[in-house]
CSV table of C-alpha atoms in Angstrom, one decimal:
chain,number,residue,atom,x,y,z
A,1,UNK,CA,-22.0,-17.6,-6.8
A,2,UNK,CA,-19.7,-17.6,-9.6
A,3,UNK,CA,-19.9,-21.2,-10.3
A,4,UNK,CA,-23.5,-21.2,-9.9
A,5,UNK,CA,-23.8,-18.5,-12.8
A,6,UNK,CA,-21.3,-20.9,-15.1
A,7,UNK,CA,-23.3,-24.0,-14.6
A,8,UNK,CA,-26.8,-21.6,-15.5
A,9,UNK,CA,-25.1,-20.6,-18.6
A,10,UNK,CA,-23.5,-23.7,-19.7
A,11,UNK,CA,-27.0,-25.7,-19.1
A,12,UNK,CA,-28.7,-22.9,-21.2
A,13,UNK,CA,-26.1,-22.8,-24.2
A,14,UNK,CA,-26.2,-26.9,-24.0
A,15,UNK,CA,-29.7,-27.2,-24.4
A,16,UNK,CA,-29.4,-24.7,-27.5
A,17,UNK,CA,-26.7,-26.8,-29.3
A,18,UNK,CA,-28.7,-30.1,-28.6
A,19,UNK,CA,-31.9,-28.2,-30.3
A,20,UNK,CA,-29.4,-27.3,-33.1
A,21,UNK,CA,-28.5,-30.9,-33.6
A,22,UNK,CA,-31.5,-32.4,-34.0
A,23,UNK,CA,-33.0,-29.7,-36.5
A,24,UNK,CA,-29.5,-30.7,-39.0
A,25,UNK,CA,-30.8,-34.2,-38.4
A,26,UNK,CA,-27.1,-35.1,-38.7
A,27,UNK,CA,-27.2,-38.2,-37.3
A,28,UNK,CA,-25.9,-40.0,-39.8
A,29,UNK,CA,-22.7,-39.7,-39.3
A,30,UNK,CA,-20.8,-42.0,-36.7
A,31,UNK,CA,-20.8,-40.7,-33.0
A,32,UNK,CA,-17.4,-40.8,-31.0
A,33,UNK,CA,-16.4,-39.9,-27.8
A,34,UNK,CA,-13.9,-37.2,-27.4
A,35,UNK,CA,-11.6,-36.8,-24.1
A,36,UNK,CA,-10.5,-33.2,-24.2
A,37,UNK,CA,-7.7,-32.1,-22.1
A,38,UNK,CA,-6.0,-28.8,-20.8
A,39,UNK,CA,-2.3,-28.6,-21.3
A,40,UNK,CA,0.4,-29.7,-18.8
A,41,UNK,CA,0.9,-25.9,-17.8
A,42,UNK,CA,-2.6,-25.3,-16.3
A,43,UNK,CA,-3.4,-27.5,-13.2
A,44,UNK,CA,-6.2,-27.8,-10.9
A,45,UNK,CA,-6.4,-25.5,-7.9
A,46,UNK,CA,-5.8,-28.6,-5.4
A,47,UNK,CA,-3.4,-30.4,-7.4
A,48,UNK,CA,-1.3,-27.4,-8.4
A,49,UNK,CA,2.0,-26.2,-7.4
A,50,UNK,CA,1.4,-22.2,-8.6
A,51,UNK,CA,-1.1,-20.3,-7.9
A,52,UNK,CA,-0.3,-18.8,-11.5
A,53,UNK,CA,-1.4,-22.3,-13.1
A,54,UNK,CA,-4.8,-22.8,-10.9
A,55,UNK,CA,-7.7,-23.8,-12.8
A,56,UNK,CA,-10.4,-22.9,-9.9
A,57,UNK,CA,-13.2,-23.1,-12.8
A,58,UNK,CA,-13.4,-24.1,-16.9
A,59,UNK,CA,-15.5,-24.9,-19.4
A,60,UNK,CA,-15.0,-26.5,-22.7
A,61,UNK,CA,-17.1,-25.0,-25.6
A,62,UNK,CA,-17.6,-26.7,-28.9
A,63,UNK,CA,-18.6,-25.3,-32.1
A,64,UNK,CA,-18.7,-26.2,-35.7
A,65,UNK,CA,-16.5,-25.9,-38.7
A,66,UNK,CA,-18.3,-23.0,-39.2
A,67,UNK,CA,-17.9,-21.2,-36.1
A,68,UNK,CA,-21.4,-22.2,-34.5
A,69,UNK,CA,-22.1,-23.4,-31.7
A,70,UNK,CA,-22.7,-27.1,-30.5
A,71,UNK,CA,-22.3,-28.1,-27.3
A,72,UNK,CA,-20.4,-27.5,-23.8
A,73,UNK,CA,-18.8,-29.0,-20.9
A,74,UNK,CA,-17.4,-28.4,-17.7
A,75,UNK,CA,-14.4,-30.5,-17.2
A,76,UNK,CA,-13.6,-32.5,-14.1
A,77,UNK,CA,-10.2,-31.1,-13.3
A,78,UNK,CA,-8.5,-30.0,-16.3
A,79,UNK,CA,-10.6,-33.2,-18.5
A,80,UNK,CA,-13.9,-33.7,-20.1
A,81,UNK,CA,-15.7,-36.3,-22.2
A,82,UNK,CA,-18.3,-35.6,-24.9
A,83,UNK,CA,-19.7,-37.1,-27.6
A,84,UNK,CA,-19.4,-35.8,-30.8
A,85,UNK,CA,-20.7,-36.5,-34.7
A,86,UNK,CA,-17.8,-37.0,-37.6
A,87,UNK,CA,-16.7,-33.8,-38.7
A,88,UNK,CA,-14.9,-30.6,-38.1
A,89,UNK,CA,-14.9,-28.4,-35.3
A,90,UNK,CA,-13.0,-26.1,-33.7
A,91,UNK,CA,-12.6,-25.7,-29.5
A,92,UNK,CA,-12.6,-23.0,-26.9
A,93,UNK,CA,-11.2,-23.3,-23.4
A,94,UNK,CA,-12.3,-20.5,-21.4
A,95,UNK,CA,-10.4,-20.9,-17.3
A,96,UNK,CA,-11.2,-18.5,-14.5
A,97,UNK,CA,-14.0,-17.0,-16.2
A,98,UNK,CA,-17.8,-16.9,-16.6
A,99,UNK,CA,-19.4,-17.2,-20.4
A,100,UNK,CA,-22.8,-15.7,-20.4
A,101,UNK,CA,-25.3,-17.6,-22.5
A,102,UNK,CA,-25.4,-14.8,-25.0
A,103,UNK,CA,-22.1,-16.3,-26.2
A,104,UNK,CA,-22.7,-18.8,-28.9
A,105,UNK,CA,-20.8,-18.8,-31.5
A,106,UNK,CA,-16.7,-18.7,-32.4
A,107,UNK,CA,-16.3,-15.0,-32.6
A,108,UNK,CA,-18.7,-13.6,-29.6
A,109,UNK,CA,-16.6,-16.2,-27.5
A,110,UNK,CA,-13.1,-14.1,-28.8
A,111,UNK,CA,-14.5,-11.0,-28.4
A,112,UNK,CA,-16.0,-11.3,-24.5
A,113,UNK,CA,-14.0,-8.5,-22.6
A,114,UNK,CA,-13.0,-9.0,-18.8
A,115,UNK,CA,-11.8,-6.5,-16.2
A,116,UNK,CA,-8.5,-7.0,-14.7
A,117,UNK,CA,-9.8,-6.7,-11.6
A,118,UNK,CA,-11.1,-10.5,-12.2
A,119,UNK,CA,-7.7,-11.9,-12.4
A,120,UNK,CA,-5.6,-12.2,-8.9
A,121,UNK,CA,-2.4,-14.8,-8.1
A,122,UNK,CA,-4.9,-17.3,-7.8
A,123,UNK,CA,-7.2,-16.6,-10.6
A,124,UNK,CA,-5.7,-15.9,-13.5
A,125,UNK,CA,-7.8,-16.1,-16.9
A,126,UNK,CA,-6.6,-17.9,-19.6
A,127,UNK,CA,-7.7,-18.7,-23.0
A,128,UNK,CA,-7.4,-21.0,-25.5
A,129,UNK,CA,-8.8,-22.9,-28.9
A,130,UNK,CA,-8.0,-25.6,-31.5
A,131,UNK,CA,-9.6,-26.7,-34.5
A,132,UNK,CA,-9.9,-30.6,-34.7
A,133,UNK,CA,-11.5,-33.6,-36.6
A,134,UNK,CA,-13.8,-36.4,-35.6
A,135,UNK,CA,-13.1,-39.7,-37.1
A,136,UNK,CA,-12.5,-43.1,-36.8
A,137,UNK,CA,-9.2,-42.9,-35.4
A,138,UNK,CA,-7.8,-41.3,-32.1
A,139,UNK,CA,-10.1,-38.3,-30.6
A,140,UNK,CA,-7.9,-36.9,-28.1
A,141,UNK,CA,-7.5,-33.3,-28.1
A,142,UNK,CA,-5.3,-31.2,-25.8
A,143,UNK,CA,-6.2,-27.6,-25.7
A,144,UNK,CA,-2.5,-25.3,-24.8
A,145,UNK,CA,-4.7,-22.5,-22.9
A,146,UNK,CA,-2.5,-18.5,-22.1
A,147,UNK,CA,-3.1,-16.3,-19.6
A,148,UNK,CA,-4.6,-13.5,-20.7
A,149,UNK,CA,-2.4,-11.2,-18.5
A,150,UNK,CA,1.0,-10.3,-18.3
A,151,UNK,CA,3.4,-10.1,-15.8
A,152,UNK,CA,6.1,-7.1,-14.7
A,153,UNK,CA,7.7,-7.8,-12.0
A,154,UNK,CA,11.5,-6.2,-10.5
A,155,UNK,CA,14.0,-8.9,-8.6
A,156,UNK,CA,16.8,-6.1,-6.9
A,157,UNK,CA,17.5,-2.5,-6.5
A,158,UNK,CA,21.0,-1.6,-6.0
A,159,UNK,CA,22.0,1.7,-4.3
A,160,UNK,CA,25.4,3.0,-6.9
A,161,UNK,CA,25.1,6.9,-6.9
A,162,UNK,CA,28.0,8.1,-8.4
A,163,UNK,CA,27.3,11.6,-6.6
A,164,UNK,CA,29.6,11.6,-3.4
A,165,UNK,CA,26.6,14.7,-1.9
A,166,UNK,CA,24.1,11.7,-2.6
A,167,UNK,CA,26.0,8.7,-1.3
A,168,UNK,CA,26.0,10.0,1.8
A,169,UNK,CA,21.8,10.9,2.0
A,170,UNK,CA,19.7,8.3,3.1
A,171,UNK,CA,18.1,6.3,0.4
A,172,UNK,CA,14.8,4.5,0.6
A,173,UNK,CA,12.4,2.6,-1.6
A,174,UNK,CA,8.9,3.6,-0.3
A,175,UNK,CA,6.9,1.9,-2.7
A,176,UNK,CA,6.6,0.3,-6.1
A,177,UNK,CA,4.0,0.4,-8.5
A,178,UNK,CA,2.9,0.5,-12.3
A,179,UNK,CA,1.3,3.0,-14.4
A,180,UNK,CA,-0.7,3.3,-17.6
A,181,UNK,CA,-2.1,-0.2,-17.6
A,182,UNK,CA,-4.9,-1.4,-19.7
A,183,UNK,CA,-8.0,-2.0,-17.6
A,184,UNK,CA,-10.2,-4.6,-20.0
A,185,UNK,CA,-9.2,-7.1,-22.8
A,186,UNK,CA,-10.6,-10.1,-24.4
A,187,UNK,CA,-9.8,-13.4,-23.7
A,188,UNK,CA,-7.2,-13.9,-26.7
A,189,UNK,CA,-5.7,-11.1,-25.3
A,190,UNK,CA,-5.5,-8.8,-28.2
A,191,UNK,CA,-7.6,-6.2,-28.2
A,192,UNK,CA,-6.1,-2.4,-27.6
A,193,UNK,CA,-6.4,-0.4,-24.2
A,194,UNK,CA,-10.0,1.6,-24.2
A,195,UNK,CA,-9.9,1.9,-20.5
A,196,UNK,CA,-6.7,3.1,-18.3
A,197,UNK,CA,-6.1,2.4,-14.5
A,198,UNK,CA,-3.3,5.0,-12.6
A,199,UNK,CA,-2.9,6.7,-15.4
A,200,UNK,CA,0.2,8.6,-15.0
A,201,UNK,CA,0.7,6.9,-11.7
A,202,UNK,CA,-2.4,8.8,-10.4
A,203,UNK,CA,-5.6,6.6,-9.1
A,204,UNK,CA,-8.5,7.9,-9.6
A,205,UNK,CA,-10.8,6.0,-7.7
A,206,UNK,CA,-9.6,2.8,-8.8
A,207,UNK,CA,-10.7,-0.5,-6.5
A,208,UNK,CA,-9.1,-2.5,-4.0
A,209,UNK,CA,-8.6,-4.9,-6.3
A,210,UNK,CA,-7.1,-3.6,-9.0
A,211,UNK,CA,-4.7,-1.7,-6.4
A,212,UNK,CA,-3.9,-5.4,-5.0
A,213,UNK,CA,-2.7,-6.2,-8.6
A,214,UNK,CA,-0.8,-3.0,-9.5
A,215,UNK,CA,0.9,-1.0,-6.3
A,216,UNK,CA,3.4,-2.4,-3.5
A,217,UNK,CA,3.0,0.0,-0.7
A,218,UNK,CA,4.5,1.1,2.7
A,219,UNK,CA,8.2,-0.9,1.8
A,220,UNK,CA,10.3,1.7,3.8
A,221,UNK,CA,13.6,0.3,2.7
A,222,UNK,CA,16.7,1.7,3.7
A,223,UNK,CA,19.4,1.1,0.9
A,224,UNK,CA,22.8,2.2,2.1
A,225,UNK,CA,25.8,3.4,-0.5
A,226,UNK,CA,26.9,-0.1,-2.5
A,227,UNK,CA,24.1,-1.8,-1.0
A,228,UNK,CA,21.6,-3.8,-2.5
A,229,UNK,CA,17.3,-4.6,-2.0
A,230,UNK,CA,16.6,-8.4,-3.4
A,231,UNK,CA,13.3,-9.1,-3.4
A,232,UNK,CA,11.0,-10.2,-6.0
A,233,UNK,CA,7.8,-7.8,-6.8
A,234,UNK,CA,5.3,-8.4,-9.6
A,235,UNK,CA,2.3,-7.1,-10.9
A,236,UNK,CA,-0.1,-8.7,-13.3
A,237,UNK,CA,-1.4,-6.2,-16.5
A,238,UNK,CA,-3.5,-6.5,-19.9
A,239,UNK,CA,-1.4,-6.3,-23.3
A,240,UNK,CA,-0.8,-2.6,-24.4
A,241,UNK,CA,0.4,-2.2,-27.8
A,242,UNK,CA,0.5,1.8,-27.6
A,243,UNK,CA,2.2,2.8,-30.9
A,244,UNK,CA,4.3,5.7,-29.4
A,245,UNK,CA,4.9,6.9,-25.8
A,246,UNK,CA,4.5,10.3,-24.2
A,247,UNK,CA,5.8,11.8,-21.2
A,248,UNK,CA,3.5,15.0,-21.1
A,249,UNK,CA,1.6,15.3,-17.7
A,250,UNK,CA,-2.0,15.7,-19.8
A,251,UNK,CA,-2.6,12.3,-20.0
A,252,UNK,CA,-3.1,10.9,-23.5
A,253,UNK,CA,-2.5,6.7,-24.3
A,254,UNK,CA,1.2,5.9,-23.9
A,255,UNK,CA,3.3,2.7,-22.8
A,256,UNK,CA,2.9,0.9,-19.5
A,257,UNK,CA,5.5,1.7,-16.8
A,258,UNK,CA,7.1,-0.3,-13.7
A,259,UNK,CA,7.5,2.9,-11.0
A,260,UNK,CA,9.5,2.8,-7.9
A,261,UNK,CA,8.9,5.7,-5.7
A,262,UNK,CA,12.0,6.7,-3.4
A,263,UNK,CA,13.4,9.0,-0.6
A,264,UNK,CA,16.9,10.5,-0.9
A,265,UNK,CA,17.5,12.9,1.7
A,266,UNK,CA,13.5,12.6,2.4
A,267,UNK,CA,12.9,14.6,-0.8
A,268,UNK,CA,10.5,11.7,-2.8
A,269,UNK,CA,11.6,11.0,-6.2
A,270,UNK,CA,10.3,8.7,-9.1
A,271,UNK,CA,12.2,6.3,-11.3
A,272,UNK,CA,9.2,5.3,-13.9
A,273,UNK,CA,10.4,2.1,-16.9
A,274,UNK,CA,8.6,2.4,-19.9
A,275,UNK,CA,7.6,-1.0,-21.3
A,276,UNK,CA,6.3,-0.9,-25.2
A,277,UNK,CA,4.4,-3.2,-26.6
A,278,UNK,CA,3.1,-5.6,-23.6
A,279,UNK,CA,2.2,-9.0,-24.9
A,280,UNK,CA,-0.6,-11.7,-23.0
A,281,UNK,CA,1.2,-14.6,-21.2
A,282,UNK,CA,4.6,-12.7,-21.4
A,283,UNK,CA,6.9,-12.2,-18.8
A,284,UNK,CA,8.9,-8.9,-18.0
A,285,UNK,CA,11.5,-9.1,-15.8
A,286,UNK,CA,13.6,-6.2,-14.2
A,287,UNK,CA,16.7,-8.3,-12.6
A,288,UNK,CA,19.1,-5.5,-11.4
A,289,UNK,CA,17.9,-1.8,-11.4
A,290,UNK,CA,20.9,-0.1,-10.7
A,291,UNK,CA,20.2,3.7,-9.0
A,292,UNK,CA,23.6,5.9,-10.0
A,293,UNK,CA,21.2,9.6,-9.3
A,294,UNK,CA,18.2,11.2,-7.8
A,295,UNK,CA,14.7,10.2,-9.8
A,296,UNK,CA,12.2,12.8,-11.3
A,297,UNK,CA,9.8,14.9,-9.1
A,298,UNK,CA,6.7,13.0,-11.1
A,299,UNK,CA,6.1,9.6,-12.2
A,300,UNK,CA,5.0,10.6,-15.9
A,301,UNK,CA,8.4,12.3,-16.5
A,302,UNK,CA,11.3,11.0,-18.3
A,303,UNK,CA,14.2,9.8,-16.5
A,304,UNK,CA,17.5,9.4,-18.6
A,305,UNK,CA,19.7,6.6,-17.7
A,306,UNK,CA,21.4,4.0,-19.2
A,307,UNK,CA,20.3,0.9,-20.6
A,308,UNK,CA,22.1,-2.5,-20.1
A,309,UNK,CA,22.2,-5.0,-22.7
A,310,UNK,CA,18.8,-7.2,-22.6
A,311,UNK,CA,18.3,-10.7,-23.2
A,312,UNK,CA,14.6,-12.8,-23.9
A,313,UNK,CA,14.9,-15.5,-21.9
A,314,UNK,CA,12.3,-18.5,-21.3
A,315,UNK,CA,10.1,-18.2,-18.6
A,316,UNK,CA,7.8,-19.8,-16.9
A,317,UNK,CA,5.3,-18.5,-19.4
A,318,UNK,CA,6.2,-18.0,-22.5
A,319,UNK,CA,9.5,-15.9,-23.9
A,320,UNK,CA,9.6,-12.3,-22.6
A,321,UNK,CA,12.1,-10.1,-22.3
A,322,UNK,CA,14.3,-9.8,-18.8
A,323,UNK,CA,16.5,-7.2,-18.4
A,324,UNK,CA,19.4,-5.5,-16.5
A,325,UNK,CA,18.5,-1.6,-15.7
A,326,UNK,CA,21.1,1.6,-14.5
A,327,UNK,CA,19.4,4.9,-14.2
């Protein structure tokens, strides 16, 4: 149904720009054909060999130097051909998405807003433009297209309480989640949080889907003394660029946090990592949480541990910042 909807509202905005071409009786100039091409880190859905890179549907719209629209096409695979006057324009991929109709110029295309809920492992949205000129020599263009999300994600607990009365209790990671995450951005991926899933690591109602993206549940692992839990979990968010955290139980806008919920003794016990200033198409990567004490009794309180030295590595994505955690 999706891709039904994106061929209706390409067809519409098509038939527009072609209107729009013949009323600036611009023909004129010379005519080329264009070959416009995603980059090398997006691949098709059959082709691909990440879920993370699938392109399951895009389009290519074009507009003019001055931000107006054109024309648009839907690329076979990750390339399209069009034909296009002598001038200066300026592309906009758009993956994983639908663009109503309503869209047609530079700026309404950046500003379009989509839930999170529309991203999964195997849809993720991404984004991208480039200015370019027609002329008479080459007319290749490569479009580099982001995600629009970010990833947090947490590769092994280690059990090191320093307490000999907690190093012999029974420790378990029960679940793993995060909290205070932006639920809408637009496509660049810039916009500020307006609206807030689990805030303070409480749902309220939120869908399936947007649980799927945020909240490991029903893990049960028993971590003995010295031991350690390797596993990698991730969870896909919209930027948040929260100017200062809080850790008051009435809720209020504050910084993003990775949560693992625990068991020590079966009392339950939080250990919530605040993450400032989340960035689209960055990765954030806990590599070793070490666990040296019992958690808080909430998931909004502040837990005082301390930090390793932290490194920004590359990634798959772009540079984010990875990390080595005792609490």
């Amino acid at each position: 149904m999706k891709k039904i909807l994106l061929y209706s509202c390409v067809l519409a905005i098509t038939l527009s720009g072609c209107e729009q071409m013949e009323k600036n009786e611009i023909k004129d100039r010379g005519k080329h054909t264009v070959k416009f091409s995603l980059s090398d880190g997006a691949e098709t859905k059959l082709t691909g060999n990440s879920d993370e890179n699938a392109v399951n549907n895009a389009v290519f719209i074009i507009f003019d130097g001055e931000g107006g629209y054109v024309t648009s096409a839907i690329p076979s695979g990750t390339f399209s051909e069009i034909e296009l006057y002598e001038g200066d324009y300026e592309v906009a991929a758009v993956v994983n998405t639908d663009v109503p109709s309503a869209a047609n110029s530079l700026n309404s295309i950046r500003a379009l807003t989509v839930p999170l809920e529309d991203n999964s492992p195997g849809n993720i949205i991404m984004y991208g433009e480039k200015p370019f000129s027609i002329g008479a020599g080459s007319n290749d263009v490569t479009v580099d297209v982001k995600r629009t999300v970010a990833k947090i994600s947490i590769g092994n607990i280690i059990n090191d309480m320093k307490d000999p009365v907690f190093q012999k209790m029974e420790f378990e990671i029960k679940r793993i989640f995060v909290s205070n995450v932006s639920g809408i951005s637009d496509l660049p991926g810039n916009s500020s949080p307006v609206v807030w899933y689990n805030k303070n690591g409480e749902w309220d109602n939120e869908s399936a889907e947007i649980k799927s993206l945020l909240e490991d549940t029903g893990i049960d692992r028993v971590i003995p003394h010295k031991g350690n839990y390797e596993k990698e979990f991730y969870y896909y968010v919209y930027p948040n660029d929260t100017a200062d955290d809080s850790y008051e139980a009435i809720w209020s806008p504050r910084y993003t946090r990775l949560v693992i919920e625990a068991s020590i003794g079966g009392d339950i016990c939080y250990y919530p990592i605040p993450f400032g200033n989340i960035e689209a198409n960055h990765t954030y990567t806990i590599n070793n949480l070490t666990v040296t004490k019992p958690g808080t009794e909430y998931p909004w309180e502040k837990i005082d541990g301390e930090f390793c030295n932290f490194t920004i590595n590359v990634s798959d994505w772009e540079e984010g910042l990875s990390m080595d955690k005792t609490i």
